[in-house]
Short mmCIF file of C-alpha atoms in Angstrom, two decimals:
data_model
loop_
_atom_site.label_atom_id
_atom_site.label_comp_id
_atom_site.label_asym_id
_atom_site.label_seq_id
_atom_site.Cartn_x
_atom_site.Cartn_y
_atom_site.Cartn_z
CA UNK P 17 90.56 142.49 114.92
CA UNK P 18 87.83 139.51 115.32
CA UNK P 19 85.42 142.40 117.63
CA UNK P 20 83.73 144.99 115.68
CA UNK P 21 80.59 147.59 115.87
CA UNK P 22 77.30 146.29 114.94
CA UNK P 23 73.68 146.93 115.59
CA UNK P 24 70.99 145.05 114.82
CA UNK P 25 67.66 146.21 112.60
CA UNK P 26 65.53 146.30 115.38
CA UNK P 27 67.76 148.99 116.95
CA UNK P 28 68.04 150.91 113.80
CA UNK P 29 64.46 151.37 113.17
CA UNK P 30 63.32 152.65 116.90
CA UNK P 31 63.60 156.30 116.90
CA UNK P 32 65.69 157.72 119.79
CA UNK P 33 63.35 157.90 122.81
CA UNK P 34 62.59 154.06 122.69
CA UNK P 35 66.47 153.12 123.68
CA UNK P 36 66.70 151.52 126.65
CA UNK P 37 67.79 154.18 128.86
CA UNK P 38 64.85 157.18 128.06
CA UNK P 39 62.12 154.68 128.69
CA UNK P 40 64.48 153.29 131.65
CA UNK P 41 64.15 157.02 132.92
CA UNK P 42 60.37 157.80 132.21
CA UNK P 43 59.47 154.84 134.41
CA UNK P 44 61.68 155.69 137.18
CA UNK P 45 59.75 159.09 137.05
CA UNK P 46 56.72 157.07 136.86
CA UNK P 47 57.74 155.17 139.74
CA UNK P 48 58.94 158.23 141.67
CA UNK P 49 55.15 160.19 141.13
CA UNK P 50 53.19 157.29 142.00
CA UNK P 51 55.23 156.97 145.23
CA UNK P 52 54.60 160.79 146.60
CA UNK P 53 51.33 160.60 145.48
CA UNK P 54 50.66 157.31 147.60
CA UNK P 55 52.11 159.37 150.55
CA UNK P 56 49.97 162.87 149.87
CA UNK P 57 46.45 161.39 149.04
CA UNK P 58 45.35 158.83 151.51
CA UNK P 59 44.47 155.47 150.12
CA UNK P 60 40.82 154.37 149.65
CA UNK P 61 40.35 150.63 149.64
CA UNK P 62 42.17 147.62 149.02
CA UNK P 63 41.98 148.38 144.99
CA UNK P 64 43.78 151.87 145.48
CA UNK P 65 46.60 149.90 147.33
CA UNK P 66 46.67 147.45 145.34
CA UNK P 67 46.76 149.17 142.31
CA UNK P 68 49.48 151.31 143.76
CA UNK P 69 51.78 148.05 144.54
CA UNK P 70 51.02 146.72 141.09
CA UNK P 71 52.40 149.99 139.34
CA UNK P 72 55.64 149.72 141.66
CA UNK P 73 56.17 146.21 140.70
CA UNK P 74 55.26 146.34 137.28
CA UNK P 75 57.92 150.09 136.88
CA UNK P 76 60.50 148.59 138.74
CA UNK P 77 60.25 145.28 136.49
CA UNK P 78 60.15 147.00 133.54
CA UNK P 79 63.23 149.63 134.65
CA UNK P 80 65.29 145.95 135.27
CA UNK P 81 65.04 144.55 132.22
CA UNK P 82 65.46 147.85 129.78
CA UNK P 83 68.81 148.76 131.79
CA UNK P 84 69.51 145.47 131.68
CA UNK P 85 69.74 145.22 128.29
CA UNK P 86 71.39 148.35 128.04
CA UNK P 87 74.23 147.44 129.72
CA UNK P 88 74.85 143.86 128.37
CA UNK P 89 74.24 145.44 125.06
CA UNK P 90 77.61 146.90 124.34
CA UNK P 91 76.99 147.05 120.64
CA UNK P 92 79.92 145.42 119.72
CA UNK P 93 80.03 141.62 117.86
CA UNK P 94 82.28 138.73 117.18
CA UNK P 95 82.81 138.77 113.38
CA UNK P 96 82.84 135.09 112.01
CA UNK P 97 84.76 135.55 109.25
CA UNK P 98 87.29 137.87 110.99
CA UNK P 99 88.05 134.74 113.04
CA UNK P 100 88.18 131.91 110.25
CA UNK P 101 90.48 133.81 108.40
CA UNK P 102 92.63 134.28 111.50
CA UNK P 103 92.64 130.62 111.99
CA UNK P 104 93.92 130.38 108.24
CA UNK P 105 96.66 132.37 109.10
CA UNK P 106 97.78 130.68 111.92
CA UNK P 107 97.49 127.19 110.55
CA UNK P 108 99.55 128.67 107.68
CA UNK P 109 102.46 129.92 109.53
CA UNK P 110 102.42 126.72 111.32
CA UNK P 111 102.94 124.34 108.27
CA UNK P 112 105.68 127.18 107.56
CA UNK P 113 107.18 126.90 110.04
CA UNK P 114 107.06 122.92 110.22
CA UNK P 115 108.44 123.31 106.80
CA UNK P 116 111.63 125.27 107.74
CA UNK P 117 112.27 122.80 110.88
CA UNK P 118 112.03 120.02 108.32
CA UNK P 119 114.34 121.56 106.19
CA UNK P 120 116.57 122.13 108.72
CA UNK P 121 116.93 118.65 109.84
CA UNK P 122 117.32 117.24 106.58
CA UNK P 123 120.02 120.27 106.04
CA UNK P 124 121.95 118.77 109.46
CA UNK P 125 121.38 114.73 108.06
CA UNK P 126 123.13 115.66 104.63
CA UNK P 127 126.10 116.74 106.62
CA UNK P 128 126.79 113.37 108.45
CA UNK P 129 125.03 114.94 111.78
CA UNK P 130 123.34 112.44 114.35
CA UNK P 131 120.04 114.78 115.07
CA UNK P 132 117.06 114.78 117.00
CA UNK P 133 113.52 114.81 114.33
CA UNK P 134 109.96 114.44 114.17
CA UNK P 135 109.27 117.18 117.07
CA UNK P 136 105.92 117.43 115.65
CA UNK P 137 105.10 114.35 117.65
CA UNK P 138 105.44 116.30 121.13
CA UNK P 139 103.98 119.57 119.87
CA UNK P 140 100.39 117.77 117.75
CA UNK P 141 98.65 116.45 120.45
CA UNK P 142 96.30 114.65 117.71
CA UNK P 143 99.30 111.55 117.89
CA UNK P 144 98.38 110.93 121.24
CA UNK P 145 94.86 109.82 120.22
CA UNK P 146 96.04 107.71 117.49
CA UNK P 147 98.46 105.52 119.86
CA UNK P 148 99.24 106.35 123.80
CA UNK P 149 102.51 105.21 123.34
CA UNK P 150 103.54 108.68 121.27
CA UNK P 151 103.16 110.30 124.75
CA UNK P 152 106.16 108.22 125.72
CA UNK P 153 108.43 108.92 123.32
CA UNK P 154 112.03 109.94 124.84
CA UNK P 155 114.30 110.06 121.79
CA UNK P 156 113.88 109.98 118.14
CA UNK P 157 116.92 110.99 115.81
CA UNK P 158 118.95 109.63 112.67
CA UNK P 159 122.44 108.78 112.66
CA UNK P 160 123.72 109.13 109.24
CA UNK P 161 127.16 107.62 109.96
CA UNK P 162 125.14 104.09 110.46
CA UNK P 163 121.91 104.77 108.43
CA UNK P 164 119.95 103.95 111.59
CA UNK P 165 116.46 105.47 113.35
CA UNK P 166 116.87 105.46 117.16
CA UNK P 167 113.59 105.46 118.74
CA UNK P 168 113.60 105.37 122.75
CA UNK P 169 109.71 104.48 124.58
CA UNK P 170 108.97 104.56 128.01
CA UNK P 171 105.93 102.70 128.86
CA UNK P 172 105.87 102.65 132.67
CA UNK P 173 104.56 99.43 135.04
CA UNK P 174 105.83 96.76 132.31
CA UNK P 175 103.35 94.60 134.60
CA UNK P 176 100.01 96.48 134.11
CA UNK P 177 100.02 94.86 130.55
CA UNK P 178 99.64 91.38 131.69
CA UNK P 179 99.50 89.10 135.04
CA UNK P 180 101.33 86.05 133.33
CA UNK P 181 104.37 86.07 131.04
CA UNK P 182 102.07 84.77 127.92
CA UNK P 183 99.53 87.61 128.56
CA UNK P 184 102.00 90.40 128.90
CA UNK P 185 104.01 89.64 125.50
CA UNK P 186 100.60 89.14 123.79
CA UNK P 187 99.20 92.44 124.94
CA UNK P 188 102.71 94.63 124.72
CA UNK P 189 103.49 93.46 121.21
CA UNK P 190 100.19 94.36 119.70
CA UNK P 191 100.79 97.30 120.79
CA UNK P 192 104.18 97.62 119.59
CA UNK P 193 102.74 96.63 116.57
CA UNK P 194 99.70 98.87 116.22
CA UNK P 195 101.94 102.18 117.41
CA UNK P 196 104.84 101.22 114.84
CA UNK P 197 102.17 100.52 112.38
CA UNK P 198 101.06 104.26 113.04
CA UNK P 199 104.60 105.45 113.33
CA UNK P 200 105.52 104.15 109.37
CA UNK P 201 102.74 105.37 108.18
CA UNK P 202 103.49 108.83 109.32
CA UNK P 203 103.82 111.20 106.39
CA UNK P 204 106.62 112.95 108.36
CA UNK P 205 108.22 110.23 109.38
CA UNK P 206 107.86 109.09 106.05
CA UNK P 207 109.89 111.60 104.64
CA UNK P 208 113.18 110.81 106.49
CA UNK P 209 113.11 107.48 105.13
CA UNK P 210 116.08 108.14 102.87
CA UNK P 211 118.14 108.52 105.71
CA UNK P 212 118.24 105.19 107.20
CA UNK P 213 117.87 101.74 106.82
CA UNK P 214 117.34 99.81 110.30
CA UNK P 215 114.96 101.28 113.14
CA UNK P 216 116.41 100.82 116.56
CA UNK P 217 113.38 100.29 119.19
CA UNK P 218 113.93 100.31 122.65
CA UNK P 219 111.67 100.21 125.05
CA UNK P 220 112.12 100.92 128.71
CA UNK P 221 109.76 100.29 131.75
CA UNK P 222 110.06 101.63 135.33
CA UNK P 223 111.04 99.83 138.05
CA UNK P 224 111.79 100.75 142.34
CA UNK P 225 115.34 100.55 143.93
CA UNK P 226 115.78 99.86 147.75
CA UNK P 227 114.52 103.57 148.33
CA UNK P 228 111.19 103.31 146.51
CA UNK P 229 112.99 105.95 144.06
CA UNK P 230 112.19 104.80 140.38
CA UNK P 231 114.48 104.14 137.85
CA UNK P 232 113.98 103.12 133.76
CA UNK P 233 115.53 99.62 132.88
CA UNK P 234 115.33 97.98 129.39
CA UNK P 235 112.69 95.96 129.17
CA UNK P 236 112.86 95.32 125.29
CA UNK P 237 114.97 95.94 122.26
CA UNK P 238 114.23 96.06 118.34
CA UNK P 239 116.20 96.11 115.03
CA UNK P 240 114.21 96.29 111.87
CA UNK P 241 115.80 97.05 108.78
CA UNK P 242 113.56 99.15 106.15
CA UNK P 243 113.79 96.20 103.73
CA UNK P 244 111.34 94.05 105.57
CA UNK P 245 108.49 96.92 106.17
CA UNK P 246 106.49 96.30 103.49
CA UNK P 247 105.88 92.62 104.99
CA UNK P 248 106.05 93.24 109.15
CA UNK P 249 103.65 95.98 108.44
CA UNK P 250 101.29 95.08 105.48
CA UNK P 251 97.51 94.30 106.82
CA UNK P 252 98.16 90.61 106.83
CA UNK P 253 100.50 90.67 109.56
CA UNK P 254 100.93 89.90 113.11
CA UNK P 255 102.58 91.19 115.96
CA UNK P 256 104.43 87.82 115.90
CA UNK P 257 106.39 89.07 112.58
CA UNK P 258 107.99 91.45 115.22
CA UNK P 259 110.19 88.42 116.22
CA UNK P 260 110.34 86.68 112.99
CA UNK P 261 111.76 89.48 110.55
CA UNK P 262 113.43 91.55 113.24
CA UNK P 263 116.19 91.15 115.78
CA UNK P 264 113.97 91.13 118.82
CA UNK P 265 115.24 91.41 122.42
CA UNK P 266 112.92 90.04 125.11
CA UNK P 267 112.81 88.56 128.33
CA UNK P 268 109.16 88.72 130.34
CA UNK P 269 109.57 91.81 131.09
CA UNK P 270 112.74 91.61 132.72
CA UNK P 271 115.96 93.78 131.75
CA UNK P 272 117.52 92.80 128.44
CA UNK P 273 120.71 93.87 126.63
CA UNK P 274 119.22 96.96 124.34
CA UNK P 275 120.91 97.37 120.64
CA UNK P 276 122.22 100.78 121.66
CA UNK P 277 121.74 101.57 125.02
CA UNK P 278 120.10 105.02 123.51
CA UNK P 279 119.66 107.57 125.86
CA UNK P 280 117.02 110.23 126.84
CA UNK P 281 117.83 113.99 126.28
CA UNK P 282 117.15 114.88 129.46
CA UNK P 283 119.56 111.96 131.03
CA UNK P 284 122.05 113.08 128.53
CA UNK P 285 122.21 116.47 130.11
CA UNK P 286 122.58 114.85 133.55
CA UNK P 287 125.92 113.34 132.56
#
């Protein structure tokens, strides 16, 4: 348990009668004499009463603060180390149980199985902050029968990236670039690599039918194969290379004919 009993040297060393509630008592006493003796003798002067009101205020203050501090003082600690080593623990049976997914999936890829990786991308909310676009991931999996890396992205409003066709393809494929830059450098993406050879990138937007109902549309399309990642994504290149070394589907922003038509889990359930 992180909570445990403690008191502090200042405690230890007052003898008994100095804890909060004795002297809390003794000045309610106090309090209580001063109070039938201002109603028994009669009062002589300003002084007397003001003397009298001082006492009353100066008691009563000083019975506030000692209970007060007797009650917020329950005695009882947080123990630092208690915690870090709890943290420890939990940060361990996390990576363990990262490590037995893993192993799983690559358990399911040996046998020939098209299957779903990289969950770690939903559950680390630290990949949102390197690149928005993790937030929009819909699918990521490995088909072994083709040696390919299906990566679905919704990105919303295709529009809000640009107000004129040469401003939105500048502005969407830097980012493409900079979140696939951030997406092969991924240690656990990284260690899939084995199982494919050509990344499948599509990316959707959203667009409104005649009922102002929403509905996803293919916006863009990508084939890479492995062989050319050392040069699309070295630090000397551009987000043009996109085009020039891959197979790269694109029309303004309009609907285009995606490489695989992948779909999302969740639409995949609706069938």
């Amino acid at each position: 348990m992180p909570v445990g009993k403690t008191t502090s040297p200042i405690k230890k060393a007052l003898p008994w009668w100095m804890s909060g509630w004795v002297l809390g008592t003794i000045a309610v006493w106090i309090a209580l004499a001063i109070a039938f003796w201002s109603i028994s003798v009669p009062l002589v002067g300003k002084w007397t009463t003001g003397t009298i009101i001082g006492v009353w205020f100066t008691a009563g203050t000083l019975l506030v603060l000692l209970l007060r501090r007797t009650i917020l003082d329950t005695g009882y600690a947080i123990d630092e180390k208690v915690i870090e080593q709890t943290k420890r623990e939990l940060e361990e049976n996390r990576r363990k149980v990262r490590r037995q997914f893993h192993q799983r999936e690559v358990e399911l890829l040996m046998a020939g199985e098209k299957t779903p990786i990289l969950d770690i991308w939903k559950v680390d909310g630290a990949y949102v902050n390197k690149h928005v676009f993790f937030d929009g991931v819909e699918l990521k999996e490995i088909d072994p029968g083709v040696r390919e890396f299906h990566l679905r992205l919704q990105i919303g409003d295709v529009a809000r990236y640009g107000d004129d066709a040469a401003t939105l393809e500048r502005t969407l494929f830097n980012e493409l670039k900079s979140f696939l830059n951030t997406v092969v450098k991924d240690k656990h993406f990284d260690s899939f690599r084995g199982f494919f050879d050509t990344l499948i990138l599509e990316v959707y937007g959203m667009e409104e039918d005649s009922e102002k109902r929403d509905h996803p549309y293919p916006c863009l399309s990508l084939a890479l194969t492995t062989k050319v990642f050392p040069t699309v994504f070295s630090p000397a290149s551009t987000a043009g290379d996109l085009r020039r070394y891959g197979d790269l589907r694109w029309n303004s922003g309009l609907p285009v004919e995606p490489h695989r038509n992948l779909d999302a889990p969740q639409m995949r359930g609706a069938k």
